[in-house]
XYZ file of C-alpha atoms in Angstrom:
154
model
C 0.000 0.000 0.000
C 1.506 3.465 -1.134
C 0.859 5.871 1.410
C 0.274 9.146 0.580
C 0.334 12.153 3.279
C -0.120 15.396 2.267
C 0.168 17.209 5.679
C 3.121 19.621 5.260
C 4.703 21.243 7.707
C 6.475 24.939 8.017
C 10.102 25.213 7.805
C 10.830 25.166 12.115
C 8.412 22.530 11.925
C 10.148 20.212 9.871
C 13.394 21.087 11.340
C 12.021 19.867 14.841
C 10.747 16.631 13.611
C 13.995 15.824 11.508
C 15.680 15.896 15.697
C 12.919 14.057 17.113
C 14.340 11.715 19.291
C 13.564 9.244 22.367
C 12.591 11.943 24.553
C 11.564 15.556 23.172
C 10.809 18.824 24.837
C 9.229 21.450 22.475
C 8.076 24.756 24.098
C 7.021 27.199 22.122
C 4.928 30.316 21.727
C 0.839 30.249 21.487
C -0.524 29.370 17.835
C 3.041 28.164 16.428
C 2.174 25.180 15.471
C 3.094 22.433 18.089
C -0.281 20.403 18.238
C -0.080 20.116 14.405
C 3.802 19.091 14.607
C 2.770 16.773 17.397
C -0.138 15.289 15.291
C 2.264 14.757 12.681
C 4.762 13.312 14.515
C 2.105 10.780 15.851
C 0.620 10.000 12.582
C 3.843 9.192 11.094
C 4.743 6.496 13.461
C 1.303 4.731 14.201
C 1.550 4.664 10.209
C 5.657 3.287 10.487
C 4.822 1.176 13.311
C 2.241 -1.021 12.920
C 0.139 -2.052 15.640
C 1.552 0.843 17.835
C -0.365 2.450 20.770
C -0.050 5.964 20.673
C -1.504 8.536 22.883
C -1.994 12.181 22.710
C -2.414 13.293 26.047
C -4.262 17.007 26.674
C -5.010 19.744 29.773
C -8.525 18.605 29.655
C -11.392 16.886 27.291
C -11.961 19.850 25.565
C -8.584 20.191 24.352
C -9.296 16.421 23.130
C -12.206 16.887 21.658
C -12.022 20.981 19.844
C -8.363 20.986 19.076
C -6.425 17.586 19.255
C -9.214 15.018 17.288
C -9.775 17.038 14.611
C -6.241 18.073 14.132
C -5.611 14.551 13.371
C -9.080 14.214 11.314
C -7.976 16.740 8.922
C -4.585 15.480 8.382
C -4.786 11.776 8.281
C -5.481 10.435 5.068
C -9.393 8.955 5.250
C -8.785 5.620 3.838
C -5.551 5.007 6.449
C -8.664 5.307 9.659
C -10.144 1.718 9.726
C -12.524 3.034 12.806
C -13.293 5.369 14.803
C -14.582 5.668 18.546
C -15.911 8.905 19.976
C -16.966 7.744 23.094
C -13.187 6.671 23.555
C -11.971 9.065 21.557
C -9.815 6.410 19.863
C -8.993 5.833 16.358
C -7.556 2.919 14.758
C -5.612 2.588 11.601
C -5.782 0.065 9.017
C -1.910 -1.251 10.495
C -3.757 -1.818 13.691
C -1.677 0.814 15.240
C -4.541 2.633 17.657
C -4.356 6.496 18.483
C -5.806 7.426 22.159
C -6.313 10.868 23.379
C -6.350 10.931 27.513
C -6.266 13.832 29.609
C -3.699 14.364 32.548
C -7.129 15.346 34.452
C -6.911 11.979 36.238
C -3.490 10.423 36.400
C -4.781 6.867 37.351
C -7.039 6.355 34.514
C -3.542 6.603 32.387
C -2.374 3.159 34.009
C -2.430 0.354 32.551
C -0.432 -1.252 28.821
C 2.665 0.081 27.377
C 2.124 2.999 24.933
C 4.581 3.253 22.073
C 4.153 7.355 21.470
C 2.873 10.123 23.913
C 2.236 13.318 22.927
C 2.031 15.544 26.258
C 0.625 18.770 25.264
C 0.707 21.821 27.650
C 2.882 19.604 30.121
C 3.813 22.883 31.948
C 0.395 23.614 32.881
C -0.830 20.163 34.224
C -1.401 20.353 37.951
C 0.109 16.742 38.825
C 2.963 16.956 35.822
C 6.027 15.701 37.700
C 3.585 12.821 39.209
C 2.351 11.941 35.763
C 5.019 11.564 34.007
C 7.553 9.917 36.833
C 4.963 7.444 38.133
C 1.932 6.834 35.244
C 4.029 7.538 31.898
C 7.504 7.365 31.769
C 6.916 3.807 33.331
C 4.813 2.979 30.393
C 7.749 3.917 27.778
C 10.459 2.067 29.824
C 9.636 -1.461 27.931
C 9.464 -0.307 24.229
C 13.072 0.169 22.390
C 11.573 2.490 19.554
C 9.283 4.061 22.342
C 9.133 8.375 22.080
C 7.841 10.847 23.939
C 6.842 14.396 22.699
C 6.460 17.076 25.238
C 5.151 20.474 23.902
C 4.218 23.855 26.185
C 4.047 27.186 25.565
């Protein structure tokens, strides 16, 4: 299957993503760009990764469901979504690779399986972020070898 994306991004953009790496911090000013970087960067490897779990984890459900969802709608090619959840707000490609958004609202409900990718957007603003990510997250990276984390904050 050819695989065609036609999401382009903006010059810093694609500079950033050419340096992603295991573990990325991206803070930037408001309306720059970083939730469309980060929904490219975790479209690209549910897509090179099949059966990946990759979550995009917001401030709050609104975030989730205004901004984040249909960032992703709009730039993920239509026949590449085998299905679509709203009530879990999960979608899963046709590589079986399955795209969660959470919210850092809650820190338990983030326990559980390993998660391949994790977008954590506004970081700097979650109430419990140094408890999230030490004890709920980072935990869930530790067993993948190709796992990444993108962190991005204004």
């Amino acid at each position: 299957m050819k695989i065609v994306i036609s999401a382009k991004l903006n010059s810093w953009q694609s500079k950033m993503y050419s340096h992603l790496r295991r573990f990325n911090l991206i803070r930037a000013g408001r309306r720059t760009g970083k939730t469309y970087l980060a929904t490219y960067s975790m479209m690209r490897y549910a897509i090179e990764h099949p059966k990946s779990l990759c979550w995009f984890i917001a401030l709050d459900i609104s975030t989730c469901n205004e901004l984040a969802i249909p960032e992703f709608e709009r730039m993920c090619p239509p026949e590449l979504i085998k299905s679509k959840n709203r009530q879990t707000r999960t979608i899963t490609l046709f590589n079986d690779s399955v795209i969660a958004y959470k919210t850092a609202e809650s820190a338990d409900s983030l326990r559980g399986r390993g998660v391949d990718f994790v977008v954590l957007e506004e970081a700097a603003f979650w109430k419990n972020g140094g408890y999230l990510w030490e004890s709920v997250v980072s935990p869930q990276l530790l067993g993948r070898k190709q796992a990444m984390a993108l962190f991005i904050s204004s």
